GROMACS .gro file of C-alpha atoms in nm:
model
  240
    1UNK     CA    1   0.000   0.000   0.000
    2UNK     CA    2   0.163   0.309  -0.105
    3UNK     CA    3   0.211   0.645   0.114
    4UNK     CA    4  -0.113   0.804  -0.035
    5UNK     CA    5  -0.340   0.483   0.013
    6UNK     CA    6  -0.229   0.466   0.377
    7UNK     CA    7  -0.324   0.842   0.449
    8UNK     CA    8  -0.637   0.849   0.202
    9UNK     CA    9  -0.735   0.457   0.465
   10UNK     CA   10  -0.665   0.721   0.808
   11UNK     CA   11  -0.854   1.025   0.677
   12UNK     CA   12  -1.164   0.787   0.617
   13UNK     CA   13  -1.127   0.602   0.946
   14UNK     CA   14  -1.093   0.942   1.137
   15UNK     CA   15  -1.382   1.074   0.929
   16UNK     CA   16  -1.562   0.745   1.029
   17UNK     CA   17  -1.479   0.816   1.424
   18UNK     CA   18  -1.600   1.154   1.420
   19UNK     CA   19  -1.943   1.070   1.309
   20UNK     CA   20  -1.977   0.787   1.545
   21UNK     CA   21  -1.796   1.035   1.841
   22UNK     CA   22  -2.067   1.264   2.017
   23UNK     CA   23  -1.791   1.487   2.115
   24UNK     CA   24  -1.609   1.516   1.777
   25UNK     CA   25  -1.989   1.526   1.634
   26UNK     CA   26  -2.094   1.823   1.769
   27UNK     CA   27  -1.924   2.154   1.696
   28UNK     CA   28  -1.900   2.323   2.081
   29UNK     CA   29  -2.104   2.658   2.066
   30UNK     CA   30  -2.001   2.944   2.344
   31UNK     CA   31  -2.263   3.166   2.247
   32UNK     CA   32  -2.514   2.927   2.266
   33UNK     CA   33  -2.376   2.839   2.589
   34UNK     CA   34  -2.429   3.139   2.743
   35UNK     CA   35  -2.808   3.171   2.627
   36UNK     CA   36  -2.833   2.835   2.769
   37UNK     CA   37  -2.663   2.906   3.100
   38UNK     CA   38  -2.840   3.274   3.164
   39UNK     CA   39  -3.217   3.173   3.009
   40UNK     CA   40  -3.262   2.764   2.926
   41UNK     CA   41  -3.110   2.589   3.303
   42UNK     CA   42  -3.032   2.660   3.686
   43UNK     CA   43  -2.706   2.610   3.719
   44UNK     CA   44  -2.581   2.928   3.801
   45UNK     CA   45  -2.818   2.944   4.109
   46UNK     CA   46  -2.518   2.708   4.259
   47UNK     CA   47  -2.214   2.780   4.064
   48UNK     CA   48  -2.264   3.182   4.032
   49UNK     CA   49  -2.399   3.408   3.764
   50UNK     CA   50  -2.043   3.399   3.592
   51UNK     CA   51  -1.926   3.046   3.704
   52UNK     CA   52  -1.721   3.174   3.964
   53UNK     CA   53  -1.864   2.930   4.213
   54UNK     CA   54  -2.127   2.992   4.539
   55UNK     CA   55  -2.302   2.703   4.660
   56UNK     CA   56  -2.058   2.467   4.448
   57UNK     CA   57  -1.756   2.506   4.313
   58UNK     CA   58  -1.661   2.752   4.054
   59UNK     CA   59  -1.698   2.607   3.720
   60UNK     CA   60  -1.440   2.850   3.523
   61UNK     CA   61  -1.131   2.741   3.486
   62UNK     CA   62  -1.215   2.414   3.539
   63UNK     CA   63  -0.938   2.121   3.425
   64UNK     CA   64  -1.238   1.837   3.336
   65UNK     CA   65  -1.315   1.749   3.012
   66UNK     CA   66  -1.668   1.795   2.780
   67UNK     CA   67  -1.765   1.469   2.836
   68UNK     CA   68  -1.610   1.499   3.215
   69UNK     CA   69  -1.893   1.713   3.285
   70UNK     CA   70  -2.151   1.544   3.115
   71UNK     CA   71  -2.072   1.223   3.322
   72UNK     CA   72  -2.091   1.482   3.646
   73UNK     CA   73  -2.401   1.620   3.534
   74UNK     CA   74  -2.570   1.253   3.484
   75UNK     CA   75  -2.481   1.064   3.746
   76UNK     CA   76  -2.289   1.338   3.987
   77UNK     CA   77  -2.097   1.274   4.318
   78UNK     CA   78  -2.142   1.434   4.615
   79UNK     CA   79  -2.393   1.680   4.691
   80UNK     CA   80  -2.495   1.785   4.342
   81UNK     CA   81  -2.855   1.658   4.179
   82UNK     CA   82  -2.870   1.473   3.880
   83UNK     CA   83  -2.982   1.639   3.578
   84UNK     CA   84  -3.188   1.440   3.277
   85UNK     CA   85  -3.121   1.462   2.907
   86UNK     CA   86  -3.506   1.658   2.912
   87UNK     CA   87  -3.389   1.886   3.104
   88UNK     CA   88  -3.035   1.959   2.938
   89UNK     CA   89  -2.867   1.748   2.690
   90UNK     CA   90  -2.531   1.623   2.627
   91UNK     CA   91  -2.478   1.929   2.345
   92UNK     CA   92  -2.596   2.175   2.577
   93UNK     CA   93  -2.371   2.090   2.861
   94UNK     CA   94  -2.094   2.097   2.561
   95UNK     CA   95  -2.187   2.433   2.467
   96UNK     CA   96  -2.194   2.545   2.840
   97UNK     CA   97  -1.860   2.433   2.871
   98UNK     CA   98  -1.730   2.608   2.595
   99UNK     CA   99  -1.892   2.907   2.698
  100UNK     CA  100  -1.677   2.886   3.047
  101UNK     CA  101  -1.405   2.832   2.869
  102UNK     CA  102  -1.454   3.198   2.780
  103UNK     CA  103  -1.473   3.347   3.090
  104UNK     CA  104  -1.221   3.464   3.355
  105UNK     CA  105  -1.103   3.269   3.624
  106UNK     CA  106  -1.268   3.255   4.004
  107UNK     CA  107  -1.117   3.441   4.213
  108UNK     CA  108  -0.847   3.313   4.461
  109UNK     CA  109  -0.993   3.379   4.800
  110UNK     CA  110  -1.329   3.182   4.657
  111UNK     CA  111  -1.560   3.045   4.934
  112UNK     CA  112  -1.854   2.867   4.907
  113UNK     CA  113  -2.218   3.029   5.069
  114UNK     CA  114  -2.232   2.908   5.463
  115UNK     CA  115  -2.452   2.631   5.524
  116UNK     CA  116  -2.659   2.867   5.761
  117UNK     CA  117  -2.708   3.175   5.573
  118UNK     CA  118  -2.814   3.439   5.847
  119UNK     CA  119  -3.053   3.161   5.981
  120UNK     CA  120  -3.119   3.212   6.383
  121UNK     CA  121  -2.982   2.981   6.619
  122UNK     CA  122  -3.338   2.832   6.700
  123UNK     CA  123  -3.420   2.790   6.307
  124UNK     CA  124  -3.645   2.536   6.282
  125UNK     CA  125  -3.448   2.202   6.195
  126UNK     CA  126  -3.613   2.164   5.813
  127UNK     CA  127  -3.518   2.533   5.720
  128UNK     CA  128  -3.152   2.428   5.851
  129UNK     CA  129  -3.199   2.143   5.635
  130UNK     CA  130  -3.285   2.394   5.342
  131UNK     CA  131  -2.948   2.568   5.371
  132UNK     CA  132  -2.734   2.256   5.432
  133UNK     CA  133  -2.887   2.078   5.131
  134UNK     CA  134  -2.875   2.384   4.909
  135UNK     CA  135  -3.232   2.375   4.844
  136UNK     CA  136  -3.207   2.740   4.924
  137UNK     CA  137  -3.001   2.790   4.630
  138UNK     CA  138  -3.335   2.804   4.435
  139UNK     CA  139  -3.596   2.858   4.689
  140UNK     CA  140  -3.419   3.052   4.919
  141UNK     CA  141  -3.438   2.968   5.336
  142UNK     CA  142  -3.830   3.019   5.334
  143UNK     CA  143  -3.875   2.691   5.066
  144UNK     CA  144  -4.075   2.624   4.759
  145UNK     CA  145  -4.362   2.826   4.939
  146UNK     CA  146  -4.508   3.051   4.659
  147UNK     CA  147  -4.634   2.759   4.443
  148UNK     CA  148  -4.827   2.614   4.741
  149UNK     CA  149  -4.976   2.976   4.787
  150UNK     CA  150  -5.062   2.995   4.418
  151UNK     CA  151  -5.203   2.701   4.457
  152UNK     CA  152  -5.382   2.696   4.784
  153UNK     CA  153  -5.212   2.389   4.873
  154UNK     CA  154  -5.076   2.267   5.166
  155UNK     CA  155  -4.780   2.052   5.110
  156UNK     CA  156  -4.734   1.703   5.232
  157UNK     CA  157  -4.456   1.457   5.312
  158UNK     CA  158  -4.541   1.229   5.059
  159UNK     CA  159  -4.596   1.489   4.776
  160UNK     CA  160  -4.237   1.660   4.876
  161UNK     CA  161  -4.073   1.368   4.892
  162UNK     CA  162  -4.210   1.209   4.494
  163UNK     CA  163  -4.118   1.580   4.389
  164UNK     CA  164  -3.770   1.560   4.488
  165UNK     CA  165  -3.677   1.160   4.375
  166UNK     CA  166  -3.876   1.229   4.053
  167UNK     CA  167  -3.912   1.578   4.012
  168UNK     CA  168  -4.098   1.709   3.692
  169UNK     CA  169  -3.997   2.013   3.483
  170UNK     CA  170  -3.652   2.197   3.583
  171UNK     CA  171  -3.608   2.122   3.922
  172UNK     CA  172  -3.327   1.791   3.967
  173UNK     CA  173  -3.375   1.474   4.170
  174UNK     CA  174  -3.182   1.409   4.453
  175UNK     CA  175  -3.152   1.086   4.572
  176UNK     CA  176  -3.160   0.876   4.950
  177UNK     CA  177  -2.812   0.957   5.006
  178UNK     CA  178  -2.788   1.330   4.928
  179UNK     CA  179  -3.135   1.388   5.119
  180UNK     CA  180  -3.328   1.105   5.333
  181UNK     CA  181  -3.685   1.080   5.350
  182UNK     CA  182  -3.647   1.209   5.743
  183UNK     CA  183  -3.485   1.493   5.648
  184UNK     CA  184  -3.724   1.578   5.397
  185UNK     CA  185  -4.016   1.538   5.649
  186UNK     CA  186  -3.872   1.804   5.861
  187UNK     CA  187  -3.839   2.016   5.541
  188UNK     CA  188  -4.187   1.971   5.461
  189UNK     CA  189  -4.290   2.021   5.806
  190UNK     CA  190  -4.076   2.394   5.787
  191UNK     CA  191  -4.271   2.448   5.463
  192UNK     CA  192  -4.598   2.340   5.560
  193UNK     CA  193  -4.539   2.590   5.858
  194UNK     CA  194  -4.473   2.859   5.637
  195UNK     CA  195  -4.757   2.804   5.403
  196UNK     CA  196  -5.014   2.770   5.651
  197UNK     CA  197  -4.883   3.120   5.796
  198UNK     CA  198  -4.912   3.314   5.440
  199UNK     CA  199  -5.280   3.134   5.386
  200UNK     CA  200  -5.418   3.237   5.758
  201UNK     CA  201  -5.688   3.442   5.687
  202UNK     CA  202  -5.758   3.815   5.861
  203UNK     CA  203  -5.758   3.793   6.211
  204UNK     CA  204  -6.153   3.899   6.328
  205UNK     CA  205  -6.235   4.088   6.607
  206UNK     CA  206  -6.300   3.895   6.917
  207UNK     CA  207  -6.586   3.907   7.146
  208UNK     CA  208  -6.565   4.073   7.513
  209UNK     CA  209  -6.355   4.393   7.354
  210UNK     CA  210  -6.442   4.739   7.361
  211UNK     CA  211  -6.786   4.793   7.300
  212UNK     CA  212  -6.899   5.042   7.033
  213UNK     CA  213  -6.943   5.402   7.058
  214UNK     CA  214  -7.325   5.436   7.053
  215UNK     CA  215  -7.372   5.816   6.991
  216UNK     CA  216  -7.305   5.849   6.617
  217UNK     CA  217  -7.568   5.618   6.537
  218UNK     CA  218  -7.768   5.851   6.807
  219UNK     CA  219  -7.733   6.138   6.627
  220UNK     CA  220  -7.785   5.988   6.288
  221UNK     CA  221  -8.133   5.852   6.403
  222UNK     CA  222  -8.234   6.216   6.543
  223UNK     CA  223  -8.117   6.349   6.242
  224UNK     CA  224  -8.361   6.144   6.080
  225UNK     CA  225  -8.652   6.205   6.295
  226UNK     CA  226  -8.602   6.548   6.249
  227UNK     CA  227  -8.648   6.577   5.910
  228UNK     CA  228  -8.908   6.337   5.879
  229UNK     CA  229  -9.055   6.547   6.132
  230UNK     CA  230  -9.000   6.824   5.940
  231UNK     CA  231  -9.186   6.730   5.650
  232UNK     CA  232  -9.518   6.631   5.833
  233UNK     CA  233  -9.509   6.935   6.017
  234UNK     CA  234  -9.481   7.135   5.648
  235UNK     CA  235  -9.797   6.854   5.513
  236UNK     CA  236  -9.993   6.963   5.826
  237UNK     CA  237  -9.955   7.348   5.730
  238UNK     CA  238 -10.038   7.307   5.388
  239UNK     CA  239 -10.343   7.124   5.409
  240UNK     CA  240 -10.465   7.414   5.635
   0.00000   0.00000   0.00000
């Protein structure tokens, strides 16, 4: 095989590889990694609005691969959610990438959000929880409370719980290990708290208070009288 067969044999192979590779496949897109960073996902609601990191890590600058982060995205260690091709797919997480890529990196004296952001020392145990599993990231310390209130619902264990091992539209699932069923029974217990105190209706006035001033409605009535009164006195005259 002479020297042009042999490279004419490796420039179809590669060719080959590249349409089978999703990495190769797909040309990485920066600028649609920004629109999908800022508009189409949550991620910077843990890793910053520039990727410099706040309840994770800073993802600028980072030394993982594409396909690195895809992996991390799917089936993540630690603390961090899983995330479904639905809700962001493998070319989207490539473009994201790239779009890091263009950004400057975090700053050196980084440090991630405290696990009790400004909570009070007698914070009720689920709203701790909030913080410490970086719910709070995207529903903030007081929960997930404004759908409930849309809704007029009161939330439940059970119904917290499905939403957060199979969660439906943007929000990630987190499984036994990152959150236990326990711990999300205190967190619906904070949240049920806090619903129930937005949905309270108007306190009433109670009975045995201060009685009613009765001398405008006094006056009013004599008022009346008066000119009614008034008006048979004028009847008797005329008919005179």
């Amino acid at each position: 095989m002479t020297t042009i067969e042999k490279l004419f044999v490796l420039t179809i192979g590669a060719l080959i590889f590249a349409g089978f590779s999703p990495s190769l496949a797909h040309a990485q897109n920066p600028d649609n990694g920004k629109l999908v960073w800022e508009e189409q996902s949550n991620c910077k609601n843990c890793h910053g609005d520039m990727g410099q990191g706040k309840w994770s890590g800073p993802l600028v600058g980072s030394e993982k691969t594409a396909d690195e982060w895809i992996e991390q995205v799917r089936t993540p260690k630690r603390a961090m959610p899983a995330f479904s091709a639905e809700q962001i797919s493998d070319d989207q997480i490539r473009d994201v990438f790239a779009y890091m890529a263009t950004l400057p990196p975090p700053p050196e004296d980084f440090e991630f959000m405290p696990m009790d952001p400004g909570l009070a020392a007698d914070a009720h145990p689920g709203q701790v929880l909030l913080a410490q599993k970086r719910c709070a990231a995207c529903h903030s310390t007081d929960g997930p409370i404004k759908g409930f209130i849309k809704r007029a619902e009161m939330p439940t264990v059970e119904g917290v719980i499905k939403q957060v091992r199979t969660p439906f539209k943007y929000m990630p699932a987190f499984n036994a290990e990152q959150v236990s069923d326990e711990e999300l029974a205190q967190i619906a217990d904070f949240v049920t708290q806090q619903v129930s105190a937005q949905m309270a209706p108007a306190t009433l006035p109670t009975s045995g208070g201060t009685p009613p001033n009765p001398w405008p409605l006094a006056l009013m009535l004599a008022g009346v009288a008066a000119v009614a009164g008034g008006f048979a006195l004028r009847g008797f005259v005329l008919r005179r």
